[in-house]
PDB file of C-alpha atoms in Angstrom:
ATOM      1  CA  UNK A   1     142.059  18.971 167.714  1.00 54.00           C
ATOM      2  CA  UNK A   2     144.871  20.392 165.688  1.00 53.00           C
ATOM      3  CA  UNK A   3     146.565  17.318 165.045  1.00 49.00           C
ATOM      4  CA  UNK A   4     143.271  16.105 163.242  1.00 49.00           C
ATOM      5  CA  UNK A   5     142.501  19.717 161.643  1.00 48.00           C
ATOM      6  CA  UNK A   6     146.637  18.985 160.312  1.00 46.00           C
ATOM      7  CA  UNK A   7     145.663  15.774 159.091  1.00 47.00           C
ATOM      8  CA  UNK A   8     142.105  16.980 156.859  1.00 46.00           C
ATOM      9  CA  UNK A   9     144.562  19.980 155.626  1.00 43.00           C
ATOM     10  CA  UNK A  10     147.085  17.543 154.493  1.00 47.00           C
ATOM     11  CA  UNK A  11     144.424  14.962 153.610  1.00 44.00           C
ATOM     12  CA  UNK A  12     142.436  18.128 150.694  1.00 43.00           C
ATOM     13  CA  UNK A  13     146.300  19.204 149.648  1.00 44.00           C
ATOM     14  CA  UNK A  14     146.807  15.715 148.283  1.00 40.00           C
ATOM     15  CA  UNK A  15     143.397  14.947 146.953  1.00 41.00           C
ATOM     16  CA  UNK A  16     144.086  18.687 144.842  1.00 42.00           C
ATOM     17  CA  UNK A  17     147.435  17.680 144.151  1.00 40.00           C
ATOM     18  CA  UNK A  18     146.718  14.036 142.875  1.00 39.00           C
ATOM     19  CA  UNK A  19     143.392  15.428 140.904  1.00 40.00           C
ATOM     20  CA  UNK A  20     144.345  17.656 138.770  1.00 42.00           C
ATOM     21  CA  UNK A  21     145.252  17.855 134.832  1.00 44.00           C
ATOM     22  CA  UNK A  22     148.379  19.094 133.705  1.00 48.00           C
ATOM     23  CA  UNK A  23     147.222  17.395 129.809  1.00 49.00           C
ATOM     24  CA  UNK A  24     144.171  18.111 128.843  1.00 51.00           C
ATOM     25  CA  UNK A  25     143.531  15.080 126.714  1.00 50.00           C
ATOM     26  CA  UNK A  26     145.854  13.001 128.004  1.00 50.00           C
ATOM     27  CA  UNK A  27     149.979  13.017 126.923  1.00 54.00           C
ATOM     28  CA  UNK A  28     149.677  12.776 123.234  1.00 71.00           C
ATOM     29  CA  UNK A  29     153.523  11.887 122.662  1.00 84.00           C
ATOM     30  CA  UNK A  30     156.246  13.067 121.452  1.00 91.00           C
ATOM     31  CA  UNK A  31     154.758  15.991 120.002  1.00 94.00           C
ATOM     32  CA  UNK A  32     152.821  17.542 123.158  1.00 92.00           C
ATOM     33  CA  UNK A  33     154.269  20.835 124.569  1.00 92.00           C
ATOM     34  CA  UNK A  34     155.589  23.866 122.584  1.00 96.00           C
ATOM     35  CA  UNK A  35     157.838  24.879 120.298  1.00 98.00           C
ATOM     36  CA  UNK A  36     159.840  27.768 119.262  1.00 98.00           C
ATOM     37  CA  UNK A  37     161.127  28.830 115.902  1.00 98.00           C
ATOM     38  CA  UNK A  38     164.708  28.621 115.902  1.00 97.00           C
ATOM     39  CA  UNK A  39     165.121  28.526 112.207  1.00 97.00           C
ATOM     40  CA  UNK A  40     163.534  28.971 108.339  1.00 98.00           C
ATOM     41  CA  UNK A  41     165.046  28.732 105.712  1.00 98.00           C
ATOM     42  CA  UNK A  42     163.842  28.941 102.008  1.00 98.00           C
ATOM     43  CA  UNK A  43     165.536  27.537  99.367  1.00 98.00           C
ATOM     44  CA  UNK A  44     168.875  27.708 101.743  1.00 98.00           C
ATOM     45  CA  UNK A  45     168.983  31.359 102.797  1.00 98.00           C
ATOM     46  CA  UNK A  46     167.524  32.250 106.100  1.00 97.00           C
ATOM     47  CA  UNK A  47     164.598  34.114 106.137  1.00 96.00           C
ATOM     48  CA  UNK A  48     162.516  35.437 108.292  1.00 93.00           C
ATOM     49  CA  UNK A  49     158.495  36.288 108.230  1.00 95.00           C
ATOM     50  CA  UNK A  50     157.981  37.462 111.142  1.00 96.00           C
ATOM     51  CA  UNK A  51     155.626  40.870 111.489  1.00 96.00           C
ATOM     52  CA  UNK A  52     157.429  44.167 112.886  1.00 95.00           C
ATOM     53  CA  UNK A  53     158.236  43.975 116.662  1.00 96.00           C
ATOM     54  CA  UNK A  54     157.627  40.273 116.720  1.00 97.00           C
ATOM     55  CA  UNK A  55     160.341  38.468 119.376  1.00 97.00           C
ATOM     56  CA  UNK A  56     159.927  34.937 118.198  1.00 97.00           C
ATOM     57  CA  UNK A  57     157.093  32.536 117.436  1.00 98.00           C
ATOM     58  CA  UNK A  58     155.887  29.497 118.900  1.00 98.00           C
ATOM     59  CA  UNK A  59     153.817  26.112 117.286  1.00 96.00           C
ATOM     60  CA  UNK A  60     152.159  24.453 120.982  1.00 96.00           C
ATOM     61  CA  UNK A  61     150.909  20.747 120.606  1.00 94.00           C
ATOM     62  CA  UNK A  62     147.731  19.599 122.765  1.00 90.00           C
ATOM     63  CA  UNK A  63     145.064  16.663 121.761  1.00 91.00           C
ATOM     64  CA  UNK A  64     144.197  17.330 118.247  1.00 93.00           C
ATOM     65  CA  UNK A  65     144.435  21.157 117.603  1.00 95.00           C
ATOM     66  CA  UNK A  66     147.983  22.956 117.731  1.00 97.00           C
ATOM     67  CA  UNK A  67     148.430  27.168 118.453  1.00 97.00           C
ATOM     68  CA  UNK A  68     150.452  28.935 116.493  1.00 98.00           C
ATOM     69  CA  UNK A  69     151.832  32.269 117.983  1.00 98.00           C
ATOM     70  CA  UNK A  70     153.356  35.025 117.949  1.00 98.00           C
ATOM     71  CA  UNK A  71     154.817  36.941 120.894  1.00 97.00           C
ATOM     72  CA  UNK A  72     155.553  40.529 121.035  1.00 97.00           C
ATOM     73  CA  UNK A  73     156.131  40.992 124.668  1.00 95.00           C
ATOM     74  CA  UNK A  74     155.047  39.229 127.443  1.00 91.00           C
ATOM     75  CA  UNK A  75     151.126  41.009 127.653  1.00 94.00           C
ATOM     76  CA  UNK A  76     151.047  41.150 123.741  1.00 96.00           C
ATOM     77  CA  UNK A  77     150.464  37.992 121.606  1.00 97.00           C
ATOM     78  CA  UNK A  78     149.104  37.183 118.336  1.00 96.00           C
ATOM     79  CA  UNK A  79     147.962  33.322 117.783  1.00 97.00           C
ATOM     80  CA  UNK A  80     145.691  31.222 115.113  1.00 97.00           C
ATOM     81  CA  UNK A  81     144.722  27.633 115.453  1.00 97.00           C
ATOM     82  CA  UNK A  82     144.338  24.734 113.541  1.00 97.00           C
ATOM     83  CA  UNK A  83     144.073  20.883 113.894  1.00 97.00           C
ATOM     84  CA  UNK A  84     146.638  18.333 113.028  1.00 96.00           C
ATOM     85  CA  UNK A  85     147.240  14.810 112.558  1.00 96.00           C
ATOM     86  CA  UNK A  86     150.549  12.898 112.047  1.00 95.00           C
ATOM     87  CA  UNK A  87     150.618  10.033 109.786  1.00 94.00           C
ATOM     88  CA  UNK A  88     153.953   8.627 108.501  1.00 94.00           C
ATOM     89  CA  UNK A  89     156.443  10.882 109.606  1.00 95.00           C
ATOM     90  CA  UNK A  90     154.227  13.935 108.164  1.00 98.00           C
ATOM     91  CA  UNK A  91     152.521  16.999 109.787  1.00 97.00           C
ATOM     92  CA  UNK A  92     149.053  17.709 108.074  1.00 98.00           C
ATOM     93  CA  UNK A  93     147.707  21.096 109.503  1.00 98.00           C
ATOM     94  CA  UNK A  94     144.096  21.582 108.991  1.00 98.00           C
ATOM     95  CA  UNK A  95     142.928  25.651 109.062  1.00 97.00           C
ATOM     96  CA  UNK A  96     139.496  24.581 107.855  1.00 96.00           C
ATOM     97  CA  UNK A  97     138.153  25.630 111.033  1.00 94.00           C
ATOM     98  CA  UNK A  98     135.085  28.183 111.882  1.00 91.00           C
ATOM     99  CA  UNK A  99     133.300  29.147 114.991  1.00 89.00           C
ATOM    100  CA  UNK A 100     129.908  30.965 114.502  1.00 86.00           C
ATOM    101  CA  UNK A 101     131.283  34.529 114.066  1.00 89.00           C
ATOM    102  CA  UNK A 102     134.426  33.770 111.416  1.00 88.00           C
ATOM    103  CA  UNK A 103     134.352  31.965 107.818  1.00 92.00           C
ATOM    104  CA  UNK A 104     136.499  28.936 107.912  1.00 93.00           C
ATOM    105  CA  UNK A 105     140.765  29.651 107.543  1.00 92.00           C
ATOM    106  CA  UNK A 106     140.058  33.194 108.394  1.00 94.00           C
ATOM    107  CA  UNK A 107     140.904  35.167 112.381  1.00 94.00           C
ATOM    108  CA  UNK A 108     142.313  33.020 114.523  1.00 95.00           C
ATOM    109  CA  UNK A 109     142.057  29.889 112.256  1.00 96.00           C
ATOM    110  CA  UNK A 110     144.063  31.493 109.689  1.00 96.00           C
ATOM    111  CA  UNK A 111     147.314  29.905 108.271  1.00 97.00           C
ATOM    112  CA  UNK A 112     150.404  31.441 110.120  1.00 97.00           C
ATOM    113  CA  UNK A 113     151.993  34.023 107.815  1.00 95.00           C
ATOM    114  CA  UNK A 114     154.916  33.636 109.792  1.00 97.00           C
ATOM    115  CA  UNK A 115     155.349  30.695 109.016  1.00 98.00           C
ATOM    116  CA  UNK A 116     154.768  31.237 105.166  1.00 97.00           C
ATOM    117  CA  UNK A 117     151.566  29.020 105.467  1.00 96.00           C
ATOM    118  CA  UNK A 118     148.781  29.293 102.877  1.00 91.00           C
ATOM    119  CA  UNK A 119     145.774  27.151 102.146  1.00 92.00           C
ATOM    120  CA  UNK A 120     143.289  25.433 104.231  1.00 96.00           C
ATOM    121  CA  UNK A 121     145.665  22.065 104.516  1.00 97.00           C
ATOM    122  CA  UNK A 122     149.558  22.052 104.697  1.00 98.00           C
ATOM    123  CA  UNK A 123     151.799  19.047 105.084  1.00 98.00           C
ATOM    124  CA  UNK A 124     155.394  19.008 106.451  1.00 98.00           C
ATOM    125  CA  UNK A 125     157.336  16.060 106.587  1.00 98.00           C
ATOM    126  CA  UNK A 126     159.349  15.521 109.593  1.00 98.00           C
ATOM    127  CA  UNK A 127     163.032  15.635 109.658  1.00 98.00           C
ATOM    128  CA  UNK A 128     164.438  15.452 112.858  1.00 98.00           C
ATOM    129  CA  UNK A 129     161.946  14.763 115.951  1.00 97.00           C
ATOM    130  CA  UNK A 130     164.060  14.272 119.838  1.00 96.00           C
ATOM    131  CA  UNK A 131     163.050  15.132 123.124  1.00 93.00           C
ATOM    132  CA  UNK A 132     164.682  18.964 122.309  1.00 96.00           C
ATOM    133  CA  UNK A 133     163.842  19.326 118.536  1.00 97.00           C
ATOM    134  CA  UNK A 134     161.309  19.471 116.094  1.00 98.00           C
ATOM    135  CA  UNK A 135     162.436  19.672 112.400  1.00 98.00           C
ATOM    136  CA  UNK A 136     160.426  20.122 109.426  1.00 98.00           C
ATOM    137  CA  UNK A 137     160.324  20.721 105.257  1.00 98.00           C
ATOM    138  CA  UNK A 138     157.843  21.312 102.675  1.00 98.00           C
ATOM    139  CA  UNK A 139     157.774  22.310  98.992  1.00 97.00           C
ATOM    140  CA  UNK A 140     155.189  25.136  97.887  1.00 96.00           C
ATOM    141  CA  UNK A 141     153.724  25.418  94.583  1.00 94.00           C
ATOM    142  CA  UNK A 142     156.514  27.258  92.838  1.00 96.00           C
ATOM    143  CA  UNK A 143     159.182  24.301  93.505  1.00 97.00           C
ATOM    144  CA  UNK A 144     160.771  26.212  97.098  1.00 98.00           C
ATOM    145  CA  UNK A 145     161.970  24.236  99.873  1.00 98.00           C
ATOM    146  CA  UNK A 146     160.350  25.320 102.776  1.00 98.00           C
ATOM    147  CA  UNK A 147     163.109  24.101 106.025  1.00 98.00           C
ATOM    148  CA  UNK A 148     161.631  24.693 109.602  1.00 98.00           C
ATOM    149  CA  UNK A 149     163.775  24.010 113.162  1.00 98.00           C
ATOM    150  CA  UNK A 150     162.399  24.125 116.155  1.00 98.00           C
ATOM    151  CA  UNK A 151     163.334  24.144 119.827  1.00 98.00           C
ATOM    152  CA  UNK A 152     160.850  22.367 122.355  1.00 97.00           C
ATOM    153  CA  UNK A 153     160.834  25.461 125.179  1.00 94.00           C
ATOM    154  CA  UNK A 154     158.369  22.615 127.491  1.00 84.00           C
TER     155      UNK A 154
END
């Protein structure tokens, strides 16, 4: 009796084990996982947009939308969302996004000030993409080189 009450524990720990989803939608590629600021520059002085008390921020990759956050301390986060597509070595980030209680771009689908994000749509082009790094530039309106470097943290 407890050799075959062993054998149906072992036999539900692998059927859990085997069944369940570490990707929701699937590995998307090189992309998937998160990311943490390690870097911004503007123009070629570092900068920094980060709000007051704000440790570091984070960009997190999974199926089509990516979460932008900010973390405080460990119990005390701020994040928006948008979705994303990558076509040609570009990022296009999509905050034209609503639920039924917010506007679209506004709360949590809000460009990341931190990451000196405005407008519904903004495109990056990617500079440096590895298993460890993420690298990134744009150019606003007024002619400044946006430069972005990130560290994948999983």
């Amino acid at each position: 009796m407890k050799v075959k009450s062993l054998t149906g524990l072992i036999a539900v720990i692998l059927c859990i084990i085997t069944a369940s989803c570490t990707q929701n939608n699937g590995h998307i590629g090189k992309y998937f996982g998160a990311w943490t600021l390690r870097s911004l520059t503007v123009d070629g002085t570092e900068e920094s947009f980060m709000p007051e008390g704000a440790r570091y921020g984070t960009l997190s990759f999974q199926g089509a939308v990516v979460r932008f956050q900010v973390v405080y301390t460990a119990d005390e986060i701020s994040e928006t969302y948008a979705t994303w597509s990558d076509t040609d070595n570009e990022l296009h980030f999509d905050f034209n996004n609503s639920n039924d209680e917010t506007p679209p771009g506004t709360s949590v689908y809000a460009p990341p000030a931190w990451l000196g994000f405005s407008g519904m749509n903004v495109t990056v082009k990617v500079t440096r993409l590895d298993s460890s790094h993420l690298d990134f530039e744009r150019t606003d309106a007024e002619g400044h080189l946006w430069r972005y470097a990130f560290e994948r943290t999983w």
